[in-house]
Amino acid sequence: MIYNILIHSTGNVVVKLNQNQEPIIIDGQQRLTTTLILLISLRDRMKNPNEANKYIMNGEKYRLIPSYLDRPAFYSIIDKTENKCDSSSHQWKAYNYFDNKNQHFSAEEIEKMFHNAIRKMSIMLIIVMNEVNLGQIYLWLQEKSIFGEGALVHNASPGEFLAGGDMVRNLVLTGQFLSNQ
């Protein structure tokens, strides 16, 4: 059976399972955070936000635990508890951007957009199975994105720009981290 459904790939997410079988994100944190912020901005305009929450929360737990410094702002967006120190964060800027774009749509259109995002946005999940140096994987992914075929294609919004100096810094910091273990 052939389905005529358009799917949008948002790219790869690379994870390694920890000892509790919880995924630790190696690459794709910004992609997942932005996607969840989009879903939250839609949820906040839905008639029944509880249905949307099952994609944002896992019971009482957050589905995504961002990096330490990003947690207060990200959690305040989910919980709708904005405070002054969080409101200037990149996460709040993204939320406000999406929210401003969504204000022109009816509740029915918002609901349809939310369900389309859930059904039609996809990621490729890559799970690292063996014991490897996670820093090396991250550096390899940076190297591939800077010097790979992707460098030949124009991308109007490539995300965070990483120069060769960034790779050197990350290599040094990875070496420092490994020597401290």
PDB file of C-alpha atoms in Angstrom:
ATOM      1  CA  MET A   1       0.000   0.000   0.000  1.00  0.00           C
ATOM      2  CA  ILE A   2       1.391   3.425  -0.941  1.00  0.00           C
ATOM      3  CA  TYR A   3       0.674   6.418   1.286  1.00  0.00           C
ATOM      4  CA  ASN A   4       0.773   9.948  -0.035  1.00  0.00           C
ATOM      5  CA  ILE A   5       2.088  11.524   3.196  1.00  0.00           C
ATOM      6  CA  LEU A   6       4.882  14.065   3.114  1.00  0.00           C
ATOM      7  CA  ILE A   7       7.449  13.553   5.847  1.00  0.00           C
ATOM      8  CA  HIS A   8       9.937  16.203   6.960  1.00  0.00           C
ATOM      9  CA  SER A   9      13.234  14.881   8.254  1.00  0.00           C
ATOM     10  CA  THR A  10      14.692  17.121  10.926  1.00  0.00           C
ATOM     11  CA  GLY A  11      18.011  15.274  10.820  1.00  0.00           C
ATOM     12  CA  ASN A  12      19.913  12.866  13.049  1.00  0.00           C
ATOM     13  CA  VAL A  13      20.023  12.495  16.804  1.00  0.00           C
ATOM     14  CA  VAL A  14      22.955  10.483  18.151  1.00  0.00           C
ATOM     15  CA  VAL A  15      22.560   8.967  21.631  1.00  0.00           C
ATOM     16  CA  LYS A  16      24.353   6.576  23.958  1.00  0.00           C
ATOM     17  CA  LEU A  17      22.367   4.702  26.596  1.00  0.00           C
ATOM     18  CA  ASN A  18      23.611   5.166  30.169  1.00  0.00           C
ATOM     19  CA  GLN A  19      23.629   2.464  32.869  1.00  0.00           C
ATOM     20  CA  ASN A  20      19.881   3.107  33.494  1.00  0.00           C
ATOM     21  CA  GLN A  21      19.154   2.639  29.760  1.00  0.00           C
ATOM     22  CA  GLU A  22      18.347   6.367  29.460  1.00  0.00           C
ATOM     23  CA  PRO A  23      19.600   8.072  26.302  1.00  0.00           C
ATOM     24  CA  ILE A  24      22.387  10.627  26.661  1.00  0.00           C
ATOM     25  CA  ILE A  25      22.347  12.935  23.641  1.00  0.00           C
ATOM     26  CA  ILE A  26      25.687  13.259  21.863  1.00  0.00           C
ATOM     27  CA  ASP A  27      24.422  15.238  18.891  1.00  0.00           C
ATOM     28  CA  GLY A  28      20.992  16.737  18.237  1.00  0.00           C
ATOM     29  CA  GLN A  29      20.225  18.513  21.529  1.00  0.00           C
ATOM     30  CA  GLN A  30      19.506  21.853  19.841  1.00  0.00           C
ATOM     31  CA  ARG A  31      17.307  20.152  17.232  1.00  0.00           C
ATOM     32  CA  LEU A  32      15.232  18.360  19.889  1.00  0.00           C
ATOM     33  CA  THR A  33      14.995  21.444  22.099  1.00  0.00           C
ATOM     34  CA  THR A  34      13.763  23.610  19.222  1.00  0.00           C
ATOM     35  CA  THR A  35      11.217  20.985  18.170  1.00  0.00           C
ATOM     36  CA  LEU A  36       9.879  20.712  21.711  1.00  0.00           C
ATOM     37  CA  ILE A  37       9.671  24.509  22.004  1.00  0.00           C
ATOM     38  CA  LEU A  38       7.606  24.535  18.792  1.00  0.00           C
ATOM     39  CA  LEU A  39       5.287  21.878  20.240  1.00  0.00           C
ATOM     40  CA  ILE A  40       4.995  23.798  23.531  1.00  0.00           C
ATOM     41  CA  SER A  41       4.084  27.017  21.702  1.00  0.00           C
ATOM     42  CA  LEU A  42       1.347  25.118  19.857  1.00  0.00           C
ATOM     43  CA  ARG A  43       0.216  23.382  23.058  1.00  0.00           C
ATOM     44  CA  ASP A  44      -0.237  26.743  24.772  1.00  0.00           C
ATOM     45  CA  ARG A  45      -2.790  27.759  22.126  1.00  0.00           C
ATOM     46  CA  MET A  46      -4.694  24.458  22.017  1.00  0.00           C
ATOM     47  CA  LYS A  47      -8.155  23.968  23.532  1.00  0.00           C
ATOM     48  CA  ASN A  48      -7.023  20.717  25.181  1.00  0.00           C
ATOM     49  CA  PRO A  49      -3.354  21.118  26.153  1.00  0.00           C
ATOM     50  CA  ASN A  50      -3.387  17.905  28.206  1.00  0.00           C
ATOM     51  CA  GLU A  51      -3.306  15.766  25.068  1.00  0.00           C
ATOM     52  CA  ALA A  52      -0.249  17.689  23.857  1.00  0.00           C
ATOM     53  CA  ASN A  53       1.506  17.301  27.210  1.00  0.00           C
ATOM     54  CA  LYS A  54       1.968  13.564  26.705  1.00  0.00           C
ATOM     55  CA  TYR A  55       4.469  14.406  23.958  1.00  0.00           C
ATOM     56  CA  ILE A  56       6.224  17.048  26.071  1.00  0.00           C
ATOM     57  CA  MET A  57       6.166  15.332  29.467  1.00  0.00           C
ATOM     58  CA  ASN A  58       6.580  11.706  30.501  1.00  0.00           C
ATOM     59  CA  GLY A  59       4.109  11.623  33.366  1.00  0.00           C
ATOM     60  CA  GLU A  60       5.593  14.008  35.931  1.00  0.00           C
ATOM     61  CA  LYS A  61       9.053  13.938  34.290  1.00  0.00           C
ATOM     62  CA  TYR A  62      10.353  16.120  31.483  1.00  0.00           C
ATOM     63  CA  ARG A  63      10.982  14.177  28.267  1.00  0.00           C
ATOM     64  CA  LEU A  64      14.125  16.204  27.571  1.00  0.00           C
ATOM     65  CA  ILE A  65      16.723  17.267  30.105  1.00  0.00           C
ATOM     66  CA  PRO A  66      18.750  20.035  28.480  1.00  0.00           C
ATOM     67  CA  SER A  67      22.268  21.063  29.405  1.00  0.00           C
ATOM     68  CA  TYR A  68      22.616  22.400  32.935  1.00  0.00           C
ATOM     69  CA  LEU A  69      22.610  26.115  32.054  1.00  0.00           C
ATOM     70  CA  ASP A  70      19.599  25.777  29.721  1.00  0.00           C
ATOM     71  CA  ARG A  71      17.358  23.944  32.212  1.00  0.00           C
ATOM     72  CA  PRO A  72      15.785  26.891  34.101  1.00  0.00           C
ATOM     73  CA  ALA A  73      14.617  28.638  30.924  1.00  0.00           C
ATOM     74  CA  PHE A  74      13.488  25.442  29.197  1.00  0.00           C
ATOM     75  CA  TYR A  75      11.557  24.181  32.217  1.00  0.00           C
ATOM     76  CA  SER A  76       9.956  27.605  32.735  1.00  0.00           C
ATOM     77  CA  ILE A  77       8.646  27.429  29.148  1.00  0.00           C
ATOM     78  CA  ILE A  78       7.137  23.993  29.741  1.00  0.00           C
ATOM     79  CA  ASP A  79       5.662  24.976  33.117  1.00  0.00           C
ATOM     80  CA  LYS A  80       4.659  28.493  31.978  1.00  0.00           C
ATOM     81  CA  THR A  81       6.582  30.156  34.817  1.00  0.00           C
ATOM     82  CA  GLU A  82       8.632  32.811  33.032  1.00  0.00           C
ATOM     83  CA  ASN A  83      10.897  34.887  35.249  1.00  0.00           C
ATOM     84  CA  LYS A  84      13.176  37.805  34.421  1.00  0.00           C
ATOM     85  CA  CYS A  85      16.442  35.865  34.345  1.00  0.00           C
ATOM     86  CA  ASP A  86      15.001  33.297  31.926  1.00  0.00           C
ATOM     87  CA  SER A  87      13.119  35.609  29.575  1.00  0.00           C
ATOM     88  CA  SER A  88      16.238  36.763  27.701  1.00  0.00           C
ATOM     89  CA  SER A  89      17.404  33.193  26.979  1.00  0.00           C
ATOM     90  CA  HIS A  90      17.579  31.716  23.486  1.00  0.00           C
ATOM     91  CA  GLN A  91      14.849  29.260  24.463  1.00  0.00           C
ATOM     92  CA  TRP A  92      12.431  32.059  25.374  1.00  0.00           C
ATOM     93  CA  LYS A  93      13.330  33.930  22.197  1.00  0.00           C
ATOM     94  CA  ALA A  94      12.496  30.811  20.172  1.00  0.00           C
ATOM     95  CA  TYR A  95       9.242  30.326  22.086  1.00  0.00           C
ATOM     96  CA  ASN A  96       8.221  33.953  21.529  1.00  0.00           C
ATOM     97  CA  TYR A  97       9.086  33.664  17.835  1.00  0.00           C
ATOM     98  CA  PHE A  98       6.881  30.587  17.389  1.00  0.00           C
ATOM     99  CA  ASP A  99       4.125  32.060  19.559  1.00  0.00           C
ATOM    100  CA  ASN A 100       4.043  35.276  17.498  1.00  0.00           C
ATOM    101  CA  LYS A 101       3.760  33.231  14.302  1.00  0.00           C
ATOM    102  CA  ASN A 102       0.961  31.110  15.800  1.00  0.00           C
ATOM    103  CA  GLN A 103      -1.214  33.960  17.053  1.00  0.00           C
ATOM    104  CA  HIS A 104      -2.865  34.373  13.649  1.00  0.00           C
ATOM    105  CA  PHE A 105      -4.230  30.818  13.559  1.00  0.00           C
ATOM    106  CA  SER A 106      -7.509  29.502  14.955  1.00  0.00           C
ATOM    107  CA  ALA A 107      -7.566  26.849  17.672  1.00  0.00           C
ATOM    108  CA  GLU A 108      -8.525  24.234  15.063  1.00  0.00           C
ATOM    109  CA  GLU A 109      -5.598  25.222  12.833  1.00  0.00           C
ATOM    110  CA  ILE A 110      -3.227  25.092  15.819  1.00  0.00           C
ATOM    111  CA  GLU A 111      -4.481  21.620  16.700  1.00  0.00           C
ATOM    112  CA  LYS A 112      -3.961  20.460  13.109  1.00  0.00           C
ATOM    113  CA  MET A 113      -0.451  21.941  13.070  1.00  0.00           C
ATOM    114  CA  PHE A 114       0.405  20.129  16.318  1.00  0.00           C
ATOM    115  CA  HIS A 115      -0.818  16.774  14.991  1.00  0.00           C
ATOM    116  CA  ASN A 116       0.977  17.311  11.672  1.00  0.00           C
ATOM    117  CA  ALA A 117       4.197  18.042  13.558  1.00  0.00           C
ATOM    118  CA  ILE A 118       3.812  14.824  15.555  1.00  0.00           C
ATOM    119  CA  ARG A 119       2.931  12.671  12.540  1.00  0.00           C
ATOM    120  CA  LYS A 120       5.042  14.229   9.797  1.00  0.00           C
ATOM    121  CA  MET A 121       8.279  15.399  11.415  1.00  0.00           C
ATOM    122  CA  SER A 122      10.841  12.646  11.738  1.00  0.00           C
ATOM    123  CA  ILE A 123      14.347  12.176  13.036  1.00  0.00           C
ATOM    124  CA  MET A 124      16.863   9.448  12.475  1.00  0.00           C
ATOM    125  CA  LEU A 125      17.822   8.052  15.865  1.00  0.00           C
ATOM    126  CA  ILE A 126      21.351   6.676  16.000  1.00  0.00           C
ATOM    127  CA  ILE A 127      22.179   4.684  19.120  1.00  0.00           C
ATOM    128  CA  VAL A 128      25.863   4.082  19.866  1.00  0.00           C
ATOM    129  CA  MET A 129      26.014   0.491  21.134  1.00  0.00           C
ATOM    130  CA  ASN A 130      29.662  -0.182  22.000  1.00  0.00           C
ATOM    131  CA  GLU A 131      32.035   1.527  24.397  1.00  0.00           C
ATOM    132  CA  VAL A 132      33.525   4.479  22.569  1.00  0.00           C
ATOM    133  CA  ASN A 133      34.882   7.901  23.371  1.00  0.00           C
ATOM    134  CA  LEU A 134      31.765  10.076  23.112  1.00  0.00           C
ATOM    135  CA  GLY A 135      33.886  13.207  22.707  1.00  0.00           C
ATOM    136  CA  GLN A 136      35.530  11.635  19.649  1.00  0.00           C
ATOM    137  CA  ILE A 137      32.123  10.935  18.106  1.00  0.00           C
ATOM    138  CA  TYR A 138      31.063  14.538  18.682  1.00  0.00           C
ATOM    139  CA  LEU A 139      34.299  15.823  17.137  1.00  0.00           C
ATOM    140  CA  TRP A 140      33.891  13.482  14.172  1.00  0.00           C
ATOM    141  CA  LEU A 141      30.356  14.800  13.609  1.00  0.00           C
ATOM    142  CA  GLN A 142      31.653  18.399  13.736  1.00  0.00           C
ATOM    143  CA  GLU A 143      34.441  17.545  11.321  1.00  0.00           C
ATOM    144  CA  LYS A 144      32.007  15.860   8.951  1.00  0.00           C
ATOM    145  CA  SER A 145      29.676  18.868   8.986  1.00  0.00           C
ATOM    146  CA  ILE A 146      32.505  21.361   8.362  1.00  0.00           C
ATOM    147  CA  PHE A 147      34.571  19.453   5.797  1.00  0.00           C
ATOM    148  CA  GLY A 148      32.044  16.967   4.401  1.00  0.00           C
ATOM    149  CA  GLU A 149      29.834  17.204   1.376  1.00  0.00           C
ATOM    150  CA  GLY A 150      27.415  19.350   3.366  1.00  0.00           C
ATOM    151  CA  ALA A 151      29.895  22.225   3.080  1.00  0.00           C
ATOM    152  CA  LEU A 152      29.193  22.331  -0.662  1.00  0.00           C
ATOM    153  CA  VAL A 153      25.454  22.877  -0.226  1.00  0.00           C
ATOM    154  CA  HIS A 154      24.036  26.292   0.668  1.00  0.00           C
ATOM    155  CA  ASN A 155      22.073  26.246   3.926  1.00  0.00           C
ATOM    156  CA  ALA A 156      20.427  29.560   4.795  1.00  0.00           C
ATOM    157  CA  SER A 157      20.023  28.619   8.471  1.00  0.00           C
ATOM    158  CA  PRO A 158      22.723  26.132   9.424  1.00  0.00           C
ATOM    159  CA  GLY A 159      22.350  26.480  13.207  1.00  0.00           C
ATOM    160  CA  GLU A 160      25.451  27.124  15.258  1.00  0.00           C
ATOM    161  CA  PHE A 161      28.481  27.877  13.055  1.00  0.00           C
ATOM    162  CA  LEU A 162      31.548  25.853  14.016  1.00  0.00           C
ATOM    163  CA  ALA A 163      34.916  26.990  12.733  1.00  0.00           C
ATOM    164  CA  GLY A 164      38.134  24.971  12.682  1.00  0.00           C
ATOM    165  CA  GLY A 165      39.153  26.750  15.898  1.00  0.00           C
ATOM    166  CA  ASP A 166      36.031  25.393  17.591  1.00  0.00           C
ATOM    167  CA  MET A 167      37.095  21.872  16.702  1.00  0.00           C
ATOM    168  CA  VAL A 168      40.581  22.442  18.096  1.00  0.00           C
ATOM    169  CA  ARG A 169      39.140  23.889  21.320  1.00  0.00           C
ATOM    170  CA  ASN A 170      36.756  20.947  21.665  1.00  0.00           C
ATOM    171  CA  LEU A 171      39.581  18.490  21.009  1.00  0.00           C
ATOM    172  CA  VAL A 172      41.678  20.133  23.733  1.00  0.00           C
ATOM    173  CA  LEU A 173      38.753  20.179  26.166  1.00  0.00           C
ATOM    174  CA  THR A 174      37.949  16.536  25.394  1.00  0.00           C
ATOM    175  CA  GLY A 175      41.570  15.626  26.112  1.00  0.00           C
ATOM    176  CA  GLN A 176      41.424  17.615  29.365  1.00  0.00           C
ATOM    177  CA  PHE A 177      38.199  15.884  30.362  1.00  0.00           C
ATOM    178  CA  LEU A 178      39.629  12.424  29.654  1.00  0.00           C
ATOM    179  CA  SER A 179      42.820  13.117  31.628  1.00  0.00           C
ATOM    180  CA  ASN A 180      40.712  14.120  34.662  1.00  0.00           C
ATOM    181  CA  GLN A 181      38.810  10.808  34.705  1.00  0.00           C
TER     182      GLN A 181
END
